[in-house]
CSV table of C-alpha atoms in Angstrom, one decimal:
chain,number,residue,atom,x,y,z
A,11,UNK,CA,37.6,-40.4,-21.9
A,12,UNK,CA,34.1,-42.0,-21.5
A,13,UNK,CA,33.7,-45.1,-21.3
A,14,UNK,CA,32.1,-47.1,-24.7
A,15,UNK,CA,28.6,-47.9,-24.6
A,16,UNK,CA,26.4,-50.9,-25.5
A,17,UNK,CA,23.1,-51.9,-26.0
A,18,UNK,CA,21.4,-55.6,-26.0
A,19,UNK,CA,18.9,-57.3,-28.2
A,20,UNK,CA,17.4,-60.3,-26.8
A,21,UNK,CA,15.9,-62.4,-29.9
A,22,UNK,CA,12.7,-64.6,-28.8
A,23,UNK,CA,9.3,-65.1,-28.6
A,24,UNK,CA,9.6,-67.3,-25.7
A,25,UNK,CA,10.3,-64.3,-23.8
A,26,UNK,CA,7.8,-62.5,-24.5
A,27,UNK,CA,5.2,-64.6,-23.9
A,28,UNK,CA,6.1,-65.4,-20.5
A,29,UNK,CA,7.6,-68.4,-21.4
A,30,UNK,CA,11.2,-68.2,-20.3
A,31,UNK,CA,12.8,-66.0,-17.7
A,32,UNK,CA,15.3,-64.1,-19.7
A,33,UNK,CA,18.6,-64.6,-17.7
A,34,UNK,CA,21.2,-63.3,-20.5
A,35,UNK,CA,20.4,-59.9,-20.1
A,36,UNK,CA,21.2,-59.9,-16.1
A,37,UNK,CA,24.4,-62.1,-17.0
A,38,UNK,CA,25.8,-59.3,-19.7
A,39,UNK,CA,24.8,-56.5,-18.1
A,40,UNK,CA,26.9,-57.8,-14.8
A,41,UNK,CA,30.0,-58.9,-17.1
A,42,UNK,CA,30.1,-55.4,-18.9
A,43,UNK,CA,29.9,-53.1,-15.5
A,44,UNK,CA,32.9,-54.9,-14.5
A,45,UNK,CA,34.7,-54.5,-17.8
A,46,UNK,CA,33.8,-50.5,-17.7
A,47,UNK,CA,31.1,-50.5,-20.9
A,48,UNK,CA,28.3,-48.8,-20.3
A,49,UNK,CA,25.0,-51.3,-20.8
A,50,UNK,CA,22.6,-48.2,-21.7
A,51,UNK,CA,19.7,-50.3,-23.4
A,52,UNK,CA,17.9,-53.4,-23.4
A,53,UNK,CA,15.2,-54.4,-26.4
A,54,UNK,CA,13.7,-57.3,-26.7
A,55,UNK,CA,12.0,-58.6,-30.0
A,56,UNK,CA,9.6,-61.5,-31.1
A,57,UNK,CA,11.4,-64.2,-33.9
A,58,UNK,CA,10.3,-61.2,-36.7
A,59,UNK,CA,12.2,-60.2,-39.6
A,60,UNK,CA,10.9,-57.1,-40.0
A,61,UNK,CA,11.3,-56.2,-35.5
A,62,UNK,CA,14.7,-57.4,-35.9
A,63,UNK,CA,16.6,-55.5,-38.9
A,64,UNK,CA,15.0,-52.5,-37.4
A,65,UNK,CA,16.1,-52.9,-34.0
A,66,UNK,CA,19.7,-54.0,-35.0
A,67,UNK,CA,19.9,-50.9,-37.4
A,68,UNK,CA,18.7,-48.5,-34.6
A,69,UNK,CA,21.2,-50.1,-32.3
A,70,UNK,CA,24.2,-50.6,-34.1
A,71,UNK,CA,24.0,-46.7,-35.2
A,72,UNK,CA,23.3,-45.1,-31.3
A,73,UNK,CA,25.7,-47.4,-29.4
A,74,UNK,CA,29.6,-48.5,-29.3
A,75,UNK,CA,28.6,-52.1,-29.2
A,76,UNK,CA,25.2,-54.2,-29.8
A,77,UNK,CA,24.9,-57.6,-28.2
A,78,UNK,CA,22.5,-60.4,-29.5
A,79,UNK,CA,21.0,-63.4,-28.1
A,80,UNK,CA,19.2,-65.4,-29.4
A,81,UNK,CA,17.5,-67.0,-32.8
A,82,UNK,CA,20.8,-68.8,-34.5
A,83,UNK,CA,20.2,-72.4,-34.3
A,84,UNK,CA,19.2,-75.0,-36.3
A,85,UNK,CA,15.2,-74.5,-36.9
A,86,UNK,CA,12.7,-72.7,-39.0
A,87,UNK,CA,12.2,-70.1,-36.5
A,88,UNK,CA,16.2,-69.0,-36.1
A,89,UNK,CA,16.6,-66.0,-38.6
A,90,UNK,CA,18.8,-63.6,-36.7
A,91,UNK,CA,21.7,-64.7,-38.8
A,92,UNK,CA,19.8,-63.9,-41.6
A,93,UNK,CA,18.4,-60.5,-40.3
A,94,UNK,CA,22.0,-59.2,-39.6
A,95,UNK,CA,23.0,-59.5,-42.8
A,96,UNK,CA,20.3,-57.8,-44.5
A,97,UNK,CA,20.4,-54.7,-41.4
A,98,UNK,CA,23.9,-55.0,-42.8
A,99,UNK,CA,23.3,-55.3,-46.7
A,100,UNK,CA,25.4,-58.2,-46.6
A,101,UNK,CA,25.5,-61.5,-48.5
A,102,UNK,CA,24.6,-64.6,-46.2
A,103,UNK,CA,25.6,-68.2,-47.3
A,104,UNK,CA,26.9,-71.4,-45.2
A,105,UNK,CA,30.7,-70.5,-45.0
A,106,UNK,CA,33.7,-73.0,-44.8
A,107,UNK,CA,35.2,-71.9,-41.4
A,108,UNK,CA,32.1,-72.2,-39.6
A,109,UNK,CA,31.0,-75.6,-41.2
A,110,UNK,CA,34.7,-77.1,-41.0
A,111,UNK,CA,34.2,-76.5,-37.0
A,112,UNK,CA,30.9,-77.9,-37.4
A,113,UNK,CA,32.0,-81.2,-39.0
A,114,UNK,CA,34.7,-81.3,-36.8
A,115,UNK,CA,32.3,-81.3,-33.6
A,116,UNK,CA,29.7,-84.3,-35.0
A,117,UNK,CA,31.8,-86.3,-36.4
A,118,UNK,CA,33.4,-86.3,-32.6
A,119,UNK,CA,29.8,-87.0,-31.5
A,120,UNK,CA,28.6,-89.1,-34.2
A,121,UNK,CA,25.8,-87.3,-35.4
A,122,UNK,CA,24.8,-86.2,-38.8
A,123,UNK,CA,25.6,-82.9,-40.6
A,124,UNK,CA,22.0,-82.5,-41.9
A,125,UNK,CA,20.9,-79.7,-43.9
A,126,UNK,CA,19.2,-78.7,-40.4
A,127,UNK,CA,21.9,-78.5,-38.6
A,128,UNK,CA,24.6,-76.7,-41.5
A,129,UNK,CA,22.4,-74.0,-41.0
A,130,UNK,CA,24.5,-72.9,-38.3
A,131,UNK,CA,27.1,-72.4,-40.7
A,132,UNK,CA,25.7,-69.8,-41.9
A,133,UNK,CA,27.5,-66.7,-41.6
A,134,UNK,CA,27.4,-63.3,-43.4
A,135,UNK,CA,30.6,-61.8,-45.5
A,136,UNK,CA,33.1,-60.4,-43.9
A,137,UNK,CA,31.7,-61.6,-40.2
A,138,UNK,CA,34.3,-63.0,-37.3
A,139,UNK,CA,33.7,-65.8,-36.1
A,140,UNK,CA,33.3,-66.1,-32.1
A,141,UNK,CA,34.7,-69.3,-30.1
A,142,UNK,CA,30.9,-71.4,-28.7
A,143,UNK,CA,33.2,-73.7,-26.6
A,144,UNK,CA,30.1,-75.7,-25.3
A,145,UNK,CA,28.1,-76.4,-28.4
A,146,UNK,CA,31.0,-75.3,-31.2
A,147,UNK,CA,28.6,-73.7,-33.4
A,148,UNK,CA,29.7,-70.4,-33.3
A,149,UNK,CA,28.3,-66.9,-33.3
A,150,UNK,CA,29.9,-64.2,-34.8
A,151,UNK,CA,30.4,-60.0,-35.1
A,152,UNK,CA,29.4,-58.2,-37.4
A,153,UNK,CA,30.4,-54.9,-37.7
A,154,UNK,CA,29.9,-53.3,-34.0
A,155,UNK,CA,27.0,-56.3,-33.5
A,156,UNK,CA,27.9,-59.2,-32.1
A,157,UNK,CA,25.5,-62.2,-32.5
A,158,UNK,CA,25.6,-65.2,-29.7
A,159,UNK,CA,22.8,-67.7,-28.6
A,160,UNK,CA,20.0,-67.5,-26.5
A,161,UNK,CA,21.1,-70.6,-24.6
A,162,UNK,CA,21.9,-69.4,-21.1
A,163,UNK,CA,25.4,-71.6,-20.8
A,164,UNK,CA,26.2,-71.3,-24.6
A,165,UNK,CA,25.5,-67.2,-24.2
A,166,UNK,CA,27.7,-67.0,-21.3
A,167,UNK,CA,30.7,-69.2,-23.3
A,168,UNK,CA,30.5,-66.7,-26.2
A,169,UNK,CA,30.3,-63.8,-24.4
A,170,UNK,CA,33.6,-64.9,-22.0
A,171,UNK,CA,35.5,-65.9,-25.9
A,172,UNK,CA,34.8,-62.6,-27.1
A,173,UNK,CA,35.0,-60.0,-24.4
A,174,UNK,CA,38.8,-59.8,-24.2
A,175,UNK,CA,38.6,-58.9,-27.9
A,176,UNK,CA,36.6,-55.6,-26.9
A,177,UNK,CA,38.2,-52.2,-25.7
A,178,UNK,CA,36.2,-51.1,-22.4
A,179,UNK,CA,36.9,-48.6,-19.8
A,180,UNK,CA,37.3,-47.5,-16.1
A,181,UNK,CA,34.8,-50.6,-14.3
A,182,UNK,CA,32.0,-48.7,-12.3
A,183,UNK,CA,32.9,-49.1,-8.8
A,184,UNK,CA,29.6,-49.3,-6.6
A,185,UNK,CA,28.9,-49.5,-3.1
A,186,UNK,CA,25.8,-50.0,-1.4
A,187,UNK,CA,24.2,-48.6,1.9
A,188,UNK,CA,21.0,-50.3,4.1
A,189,UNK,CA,19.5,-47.2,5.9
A,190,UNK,CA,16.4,-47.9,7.6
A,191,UNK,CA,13.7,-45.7,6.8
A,192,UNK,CA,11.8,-45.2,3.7
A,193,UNK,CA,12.8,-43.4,0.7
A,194,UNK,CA,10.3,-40.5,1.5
A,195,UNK,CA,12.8,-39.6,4.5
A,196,UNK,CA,15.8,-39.8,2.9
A,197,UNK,CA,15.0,-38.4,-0.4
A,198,UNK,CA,16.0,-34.7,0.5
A,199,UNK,CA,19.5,-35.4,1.8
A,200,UNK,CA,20.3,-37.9,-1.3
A,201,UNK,CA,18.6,-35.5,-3.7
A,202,UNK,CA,21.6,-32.6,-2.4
A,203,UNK,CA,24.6,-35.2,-2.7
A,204,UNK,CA,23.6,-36.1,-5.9
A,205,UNK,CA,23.9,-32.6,-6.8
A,206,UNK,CA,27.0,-32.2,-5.3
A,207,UNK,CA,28.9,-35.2,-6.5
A,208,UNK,CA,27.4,-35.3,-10.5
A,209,UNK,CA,30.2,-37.3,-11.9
A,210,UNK,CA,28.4,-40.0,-9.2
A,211,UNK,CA,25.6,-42.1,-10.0
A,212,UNK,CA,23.2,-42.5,-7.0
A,213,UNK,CA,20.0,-44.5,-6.9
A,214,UNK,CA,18.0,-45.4,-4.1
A,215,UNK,CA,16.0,-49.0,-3.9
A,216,UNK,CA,13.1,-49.4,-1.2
A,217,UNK,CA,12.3,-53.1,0.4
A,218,UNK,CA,9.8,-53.9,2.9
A,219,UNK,CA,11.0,-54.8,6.0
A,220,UNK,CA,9.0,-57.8,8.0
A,221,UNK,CA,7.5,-55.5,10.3
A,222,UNK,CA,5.5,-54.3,7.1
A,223,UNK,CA,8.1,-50.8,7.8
A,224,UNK,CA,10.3,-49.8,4.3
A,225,UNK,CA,13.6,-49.4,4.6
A,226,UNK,CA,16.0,-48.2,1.5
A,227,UNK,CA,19.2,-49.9,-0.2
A,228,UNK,CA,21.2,-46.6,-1.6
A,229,UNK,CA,24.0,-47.6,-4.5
A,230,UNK,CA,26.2,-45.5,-5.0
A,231,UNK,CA,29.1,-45.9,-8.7
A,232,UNK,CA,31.5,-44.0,-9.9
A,233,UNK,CA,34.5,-44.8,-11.6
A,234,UNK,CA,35.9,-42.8,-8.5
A,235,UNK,CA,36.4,-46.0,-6.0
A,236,UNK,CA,37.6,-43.6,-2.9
A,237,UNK,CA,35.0,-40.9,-3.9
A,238,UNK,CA,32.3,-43.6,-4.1
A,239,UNK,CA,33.4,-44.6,0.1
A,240,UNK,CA,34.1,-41.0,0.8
A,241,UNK,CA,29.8,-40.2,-0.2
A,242,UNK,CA,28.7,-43.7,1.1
A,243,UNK,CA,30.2,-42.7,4.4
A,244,UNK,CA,28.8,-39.0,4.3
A,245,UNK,CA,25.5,-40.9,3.6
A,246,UNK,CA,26.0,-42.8,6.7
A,247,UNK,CA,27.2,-40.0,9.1
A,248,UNK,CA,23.8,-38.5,8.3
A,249,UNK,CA,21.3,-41.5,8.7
A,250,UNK,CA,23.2,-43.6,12.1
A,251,UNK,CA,21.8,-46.8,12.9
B,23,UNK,CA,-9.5,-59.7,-35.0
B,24,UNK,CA,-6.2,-59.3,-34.3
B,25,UNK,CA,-5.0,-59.1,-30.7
B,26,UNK,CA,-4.7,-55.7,-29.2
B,27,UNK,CA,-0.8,-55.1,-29.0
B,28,UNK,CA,1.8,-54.0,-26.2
B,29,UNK,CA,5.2,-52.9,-25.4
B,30,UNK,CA,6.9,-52.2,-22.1
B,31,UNK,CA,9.2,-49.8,-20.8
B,32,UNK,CA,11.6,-51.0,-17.4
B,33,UNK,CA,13.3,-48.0,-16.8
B,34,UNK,CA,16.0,-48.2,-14.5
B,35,UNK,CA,20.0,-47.9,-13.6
B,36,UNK,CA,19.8,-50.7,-11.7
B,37,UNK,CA,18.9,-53.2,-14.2
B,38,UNK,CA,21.3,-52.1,-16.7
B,39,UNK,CA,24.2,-52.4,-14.2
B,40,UNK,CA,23.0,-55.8,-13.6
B,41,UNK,CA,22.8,-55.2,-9.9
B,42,UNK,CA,18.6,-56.4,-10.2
B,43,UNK,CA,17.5,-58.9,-12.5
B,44,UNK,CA,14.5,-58.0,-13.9
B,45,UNK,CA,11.3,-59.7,-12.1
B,46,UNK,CA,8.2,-57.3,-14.0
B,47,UNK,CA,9.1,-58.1,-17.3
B,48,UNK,CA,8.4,-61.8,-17.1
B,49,UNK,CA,5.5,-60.8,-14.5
B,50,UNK,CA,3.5,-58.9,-17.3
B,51,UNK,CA,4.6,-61.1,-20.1
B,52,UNK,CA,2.7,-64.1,-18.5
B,53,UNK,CA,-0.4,-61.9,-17.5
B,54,UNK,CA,-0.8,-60.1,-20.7
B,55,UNK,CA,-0.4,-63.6,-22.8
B,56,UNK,CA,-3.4,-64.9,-20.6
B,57,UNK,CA,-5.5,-61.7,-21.4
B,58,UNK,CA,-5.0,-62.5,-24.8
B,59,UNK,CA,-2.6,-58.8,-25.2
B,60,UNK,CA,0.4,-59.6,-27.7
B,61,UNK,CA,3.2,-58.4,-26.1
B,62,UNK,CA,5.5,-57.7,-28.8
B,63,UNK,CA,8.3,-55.6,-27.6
B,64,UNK,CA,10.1,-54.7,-24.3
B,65,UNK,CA,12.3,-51.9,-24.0
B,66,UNK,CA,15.1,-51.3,-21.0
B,67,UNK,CA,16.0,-48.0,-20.7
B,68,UNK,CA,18.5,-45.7,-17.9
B,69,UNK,CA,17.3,-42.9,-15.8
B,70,UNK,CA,17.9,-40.4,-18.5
B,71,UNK,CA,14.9,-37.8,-19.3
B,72,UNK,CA,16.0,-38.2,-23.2
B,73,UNK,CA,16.2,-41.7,-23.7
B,74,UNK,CA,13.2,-42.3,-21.5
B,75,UNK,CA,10.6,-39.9,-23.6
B,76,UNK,CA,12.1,-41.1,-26.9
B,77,UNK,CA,11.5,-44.5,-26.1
B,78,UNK,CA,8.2,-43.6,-24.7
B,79,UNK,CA,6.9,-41.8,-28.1
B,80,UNK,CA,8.2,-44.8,-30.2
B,81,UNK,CA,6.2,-47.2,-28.5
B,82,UNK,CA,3.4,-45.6,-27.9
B,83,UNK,CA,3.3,-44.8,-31.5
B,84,UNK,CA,3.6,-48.5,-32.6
B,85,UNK,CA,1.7,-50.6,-30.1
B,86,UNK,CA,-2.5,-50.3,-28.5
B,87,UNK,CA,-0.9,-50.3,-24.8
B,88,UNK,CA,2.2,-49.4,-23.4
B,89,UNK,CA,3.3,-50.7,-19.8
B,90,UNK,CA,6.4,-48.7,-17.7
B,91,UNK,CA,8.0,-50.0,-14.7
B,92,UNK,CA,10.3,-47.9,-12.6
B,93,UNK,CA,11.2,-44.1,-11.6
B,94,UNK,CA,7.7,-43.5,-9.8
B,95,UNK,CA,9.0,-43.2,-6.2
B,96,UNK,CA,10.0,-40.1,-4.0
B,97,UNK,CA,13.9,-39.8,-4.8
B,98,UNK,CA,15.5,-37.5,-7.2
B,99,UNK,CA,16.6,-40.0,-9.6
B,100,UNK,CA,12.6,-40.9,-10.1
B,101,UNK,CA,11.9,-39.2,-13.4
B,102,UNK,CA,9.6,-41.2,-15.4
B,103,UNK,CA,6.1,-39.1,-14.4
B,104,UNK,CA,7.5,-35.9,-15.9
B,105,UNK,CA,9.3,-37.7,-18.8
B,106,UNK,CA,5.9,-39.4,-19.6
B,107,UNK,CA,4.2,-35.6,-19.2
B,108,UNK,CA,6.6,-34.3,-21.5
B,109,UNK,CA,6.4,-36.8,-24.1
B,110,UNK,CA,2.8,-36.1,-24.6
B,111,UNK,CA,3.3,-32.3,-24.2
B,112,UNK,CA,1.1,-32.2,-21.0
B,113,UNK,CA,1.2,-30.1,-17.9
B,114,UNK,CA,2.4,-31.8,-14.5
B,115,UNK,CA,2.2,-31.1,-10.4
B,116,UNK,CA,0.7,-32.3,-7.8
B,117,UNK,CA,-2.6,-33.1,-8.0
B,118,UNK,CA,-5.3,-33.0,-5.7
B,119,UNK,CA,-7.0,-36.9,-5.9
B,120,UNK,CA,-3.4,-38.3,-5.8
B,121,UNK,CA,-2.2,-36.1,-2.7
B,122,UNK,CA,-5.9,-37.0,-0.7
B,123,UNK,CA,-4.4,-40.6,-1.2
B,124,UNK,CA,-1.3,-40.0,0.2
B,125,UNK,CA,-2.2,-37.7,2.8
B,126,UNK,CA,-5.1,-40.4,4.0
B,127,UNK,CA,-2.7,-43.3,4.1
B,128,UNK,CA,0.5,-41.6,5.9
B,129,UNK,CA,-2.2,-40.4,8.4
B,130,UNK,CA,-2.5,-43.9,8.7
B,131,UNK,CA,0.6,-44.6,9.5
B,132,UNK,CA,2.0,-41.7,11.5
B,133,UNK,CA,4.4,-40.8,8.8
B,134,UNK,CA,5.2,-37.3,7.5
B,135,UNK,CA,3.9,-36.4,4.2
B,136,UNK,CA,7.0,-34.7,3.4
B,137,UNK,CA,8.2,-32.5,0.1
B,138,UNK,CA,10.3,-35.7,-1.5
B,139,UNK,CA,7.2,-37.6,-0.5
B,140,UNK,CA,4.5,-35.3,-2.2
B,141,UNK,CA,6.6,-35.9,-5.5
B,142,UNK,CA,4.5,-38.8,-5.7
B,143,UNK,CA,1.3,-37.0,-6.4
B,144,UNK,CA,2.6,-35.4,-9.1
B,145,UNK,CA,0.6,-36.6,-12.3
B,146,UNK,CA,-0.3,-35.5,-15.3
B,147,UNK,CA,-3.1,-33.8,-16.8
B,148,UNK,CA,-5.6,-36.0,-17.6
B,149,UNK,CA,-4.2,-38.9,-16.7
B,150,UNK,CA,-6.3,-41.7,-14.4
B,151,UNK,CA,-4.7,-43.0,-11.6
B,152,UNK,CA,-4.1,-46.7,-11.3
B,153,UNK,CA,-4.6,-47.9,-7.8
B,154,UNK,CA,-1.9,-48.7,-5.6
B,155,UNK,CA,-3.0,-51.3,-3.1
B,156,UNK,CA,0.2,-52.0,-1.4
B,157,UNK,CA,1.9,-48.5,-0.3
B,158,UNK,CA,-0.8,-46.3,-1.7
B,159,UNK,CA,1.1,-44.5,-3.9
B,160,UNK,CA,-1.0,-44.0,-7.5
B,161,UNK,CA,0.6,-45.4,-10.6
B,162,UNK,CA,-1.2,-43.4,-13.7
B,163,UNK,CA,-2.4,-44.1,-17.3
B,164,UNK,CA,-1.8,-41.1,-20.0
B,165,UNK,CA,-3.1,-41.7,-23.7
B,166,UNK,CA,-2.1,-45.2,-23.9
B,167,UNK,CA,0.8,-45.4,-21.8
B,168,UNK,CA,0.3,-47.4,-18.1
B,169,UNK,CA,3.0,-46.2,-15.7
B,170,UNK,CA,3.8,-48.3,-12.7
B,171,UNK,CA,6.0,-48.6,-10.1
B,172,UNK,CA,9.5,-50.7,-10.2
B,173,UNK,CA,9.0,-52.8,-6.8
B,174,UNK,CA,7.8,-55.8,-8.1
B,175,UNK,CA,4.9,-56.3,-5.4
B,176,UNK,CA,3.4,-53.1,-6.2
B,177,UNK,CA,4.0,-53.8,-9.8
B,178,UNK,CA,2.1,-56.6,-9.6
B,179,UNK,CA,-0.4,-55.2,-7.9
B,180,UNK,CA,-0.8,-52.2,-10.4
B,181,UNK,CA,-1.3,-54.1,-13.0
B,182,UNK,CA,-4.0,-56.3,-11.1
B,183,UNK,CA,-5.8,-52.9,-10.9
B,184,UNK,CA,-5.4,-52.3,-14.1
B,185,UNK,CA,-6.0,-55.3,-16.3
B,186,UNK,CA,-9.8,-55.2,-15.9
B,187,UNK,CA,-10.0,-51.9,-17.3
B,188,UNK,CA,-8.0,-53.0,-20.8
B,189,UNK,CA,-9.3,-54.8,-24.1
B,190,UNK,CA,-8.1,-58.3,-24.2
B,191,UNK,CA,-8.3,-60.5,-27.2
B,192,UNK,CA,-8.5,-64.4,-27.3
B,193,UNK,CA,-6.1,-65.6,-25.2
B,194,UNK,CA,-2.9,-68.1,-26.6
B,195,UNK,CA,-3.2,-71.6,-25.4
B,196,UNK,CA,0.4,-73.2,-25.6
B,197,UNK,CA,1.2,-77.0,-25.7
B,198,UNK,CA,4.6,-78.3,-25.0
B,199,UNK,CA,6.5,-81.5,-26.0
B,200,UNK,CA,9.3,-82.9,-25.0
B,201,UNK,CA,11.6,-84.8,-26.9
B,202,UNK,CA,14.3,-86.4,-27.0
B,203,UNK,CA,16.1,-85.6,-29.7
B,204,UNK,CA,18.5,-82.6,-30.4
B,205,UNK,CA,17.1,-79.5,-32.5
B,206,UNK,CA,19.1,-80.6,-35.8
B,207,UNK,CA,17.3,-83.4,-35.6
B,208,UNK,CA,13.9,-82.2,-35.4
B,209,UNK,CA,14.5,-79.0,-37.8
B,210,UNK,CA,12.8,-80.7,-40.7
B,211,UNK,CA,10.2,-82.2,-40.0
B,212,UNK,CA,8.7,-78.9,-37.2
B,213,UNK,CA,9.7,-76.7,-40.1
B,214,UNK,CA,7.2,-78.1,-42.7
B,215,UNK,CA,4.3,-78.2,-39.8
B,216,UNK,CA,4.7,-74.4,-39.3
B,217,UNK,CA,4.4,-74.1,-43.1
B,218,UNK,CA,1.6,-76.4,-42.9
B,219,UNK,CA,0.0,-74.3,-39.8
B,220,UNK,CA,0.8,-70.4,-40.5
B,221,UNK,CA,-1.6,-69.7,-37.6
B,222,UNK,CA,0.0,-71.4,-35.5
B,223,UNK,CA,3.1,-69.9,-33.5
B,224,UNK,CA,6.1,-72.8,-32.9
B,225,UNK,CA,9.3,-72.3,-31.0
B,226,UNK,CA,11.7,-75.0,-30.3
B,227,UNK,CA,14.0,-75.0,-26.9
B,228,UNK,CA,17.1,-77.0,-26.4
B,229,UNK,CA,18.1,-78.2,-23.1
B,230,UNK,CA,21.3,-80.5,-22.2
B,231,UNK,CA,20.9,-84.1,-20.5
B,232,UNK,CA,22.5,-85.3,-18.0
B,233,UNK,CA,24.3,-87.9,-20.2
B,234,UNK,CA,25.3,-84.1,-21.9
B,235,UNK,CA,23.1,-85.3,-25.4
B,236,UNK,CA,20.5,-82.3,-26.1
B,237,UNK,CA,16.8,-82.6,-25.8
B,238,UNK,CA,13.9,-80.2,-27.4
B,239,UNK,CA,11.2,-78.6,-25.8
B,240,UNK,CA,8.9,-77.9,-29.2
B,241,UNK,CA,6.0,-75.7,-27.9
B,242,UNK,CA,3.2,-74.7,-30.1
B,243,UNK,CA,1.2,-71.6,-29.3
B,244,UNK,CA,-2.1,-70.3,-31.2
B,245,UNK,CA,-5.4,-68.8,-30.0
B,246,UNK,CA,-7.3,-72.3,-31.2
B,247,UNK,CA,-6.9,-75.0,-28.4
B,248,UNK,CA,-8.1,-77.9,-30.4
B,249,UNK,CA,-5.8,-77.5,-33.6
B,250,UNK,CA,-2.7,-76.7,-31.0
B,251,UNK,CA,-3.6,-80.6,-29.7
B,252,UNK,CA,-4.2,-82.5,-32.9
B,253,UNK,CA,-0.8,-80.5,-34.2
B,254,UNK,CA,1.2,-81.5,-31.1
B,255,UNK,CA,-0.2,-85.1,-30.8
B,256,UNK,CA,0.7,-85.5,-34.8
B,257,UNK,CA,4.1,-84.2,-33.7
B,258,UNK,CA,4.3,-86.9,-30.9
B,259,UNK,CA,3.9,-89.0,-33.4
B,260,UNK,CA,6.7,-88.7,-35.6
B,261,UNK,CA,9.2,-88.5,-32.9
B,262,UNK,CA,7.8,-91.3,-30.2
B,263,UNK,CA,9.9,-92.1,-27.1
């Protein structure tokens, strides 16, 4: 059986602006590999309403799973919330679960519940909740999207609550080869294995060494661990030191 | 005027396996927010000829300029010049101005212009080559689709050769203020002020103390310098330290 698929929306204008450095997108596409789904697109949109219930519609219909970060907190410019509903023709309204874990959390810290702030309680009809052990406002899933923040450590708390809840497949097993010389040279002899071995993925990354010469990082991944040794050794019977 | 528009298209395995984190991205968002080019959507797509000249066609339909990253180089798994041919129904091999580049600087160098090496003169009718100042190798632009390579230092250096040649608009000055207060706190009153200023774009970031109480960083973005001040300074002034 193949393994489920996924795609990612990253929510912000920050990011496209140059602003921030996404870092959610590297941290979930690492988590998934290892929990066999198959990360097989990335979008990122500016804080539109329009870019956003497009993008969530397009995803949610192509892919297993869709994965948001980004745009659910507590000011005028966090509308995802908002935007999944209506992808999902959905009513949207603050909800007693969420705002029951919300009071819950400030009256612990002693700040006020203002009207700001119980926007996070928002949540559309029939959404799950998902666990935000670091800030407790939580995120939540929406048919096959789930919705988390765009804070790095809040992002990577939601993402840990909910992915034991997900079904995923055989984790991609890769292994990695340094062979010195450039991709030019070794682009003939990779080009056959990959023919040979399709069920193998092989891709081939070229770095400068400091002597201004380019050498080549070859990764190999399969689901295939002892296939994926068997090739990388082949590799490196052909190219020796 | 409006601000000419852009997307961008990484394509590559490696980034969706999490094995690279994306460098270009936040290289091109910076640049094309100084040049005064909106950058309003970036796709990441795998090395697969289907999703890459889908993706291609959508964004090219839908934005002024459209920036690729990746698939360029000599190896079988680089597929993006003949996806980008085929998206705009044009004829590709190797072509003479591209292979007198490559043949001149592996001269050069003492290095075999080999078959997987040729590859990378293969461009598109009527495409114009973007110059490659690092390893020589031509990036190309097709209609209005930019296509670079993935190694961030030739990236970076494609787009240098690039930018001069592409319609700019007024670029977006950007203030930032920290303060000291969570975002639920602040939610309010930065919510009326981007009612107040409509052309004016503001984003609020929250960041944890050390004393684990959150902070905001409110930044304010617009083409007009002067209004961007006066708004941030009348902001500094509701919240002082």
């Amino acid at each position: 059986m193949p393994n489920p698929t996924a795609a990612m929306l990253v929510i912000g204008d920050e990011i496209l602006s140059g602003r921030t450095r996404d870092a959610n997108m590297y941290h979930l596409a690492g988590v998934l590999t290892e929990a066999g789904i198959d990360l097989r697109e990335v979008r990122v949109v500016s804080d539109d309403r329009g870019a956003i219930i497009a993008a969530v519609q397009a995803l949610a219909a192509a892919f297993d799973n869709v994965f948001t970060s980004g745009g659910i907190g507590p000011t005028h410019d966090d509308i995802t919330a908002d935007c999944i509903a209506a992808a999902f023709n959905k009513k949207i309204d603050v909800r007693d679960d969420a705002r029951a874990i919300l009071e819950k959390h400030y009256a612990t810290t002693g700040t006020e519940l203002n009207a700001a702030r119980l926007r996070m309680a928002r949540i559309p009809d029939d959404a799950v909740l998902i666990e935000n052990p670091v800030s407790s406002a939580p995120g939540f899933t929406l048919e096959n999207v789930h919705v988390m923040a765009g804070v790095p450590s809040v992002f990577k708390a939601m993402v840990e609550s909910l992915l034991p809840t997900l079904s995923g497949g055989a984790p991609l097993v890769s292994e990695t080869l340094r062979i010195d010389r450039g991709e030019g040279d070794i682009a003939g002899p990779l080009g056959a294995l990959a023919a040979e071995y399709p069920m193998l993925s092989m891709g081939s990354y070229p770095f400068q060494k400091k002597n201004g010469k380019y050498g080549s990082n070859v990764v190999i991944r399969g689901t295939d661990g002892a296939l994926v040794h068997k090739v990388i050794e082949q590799l490196s019977t052909s190219f020796p030191k």
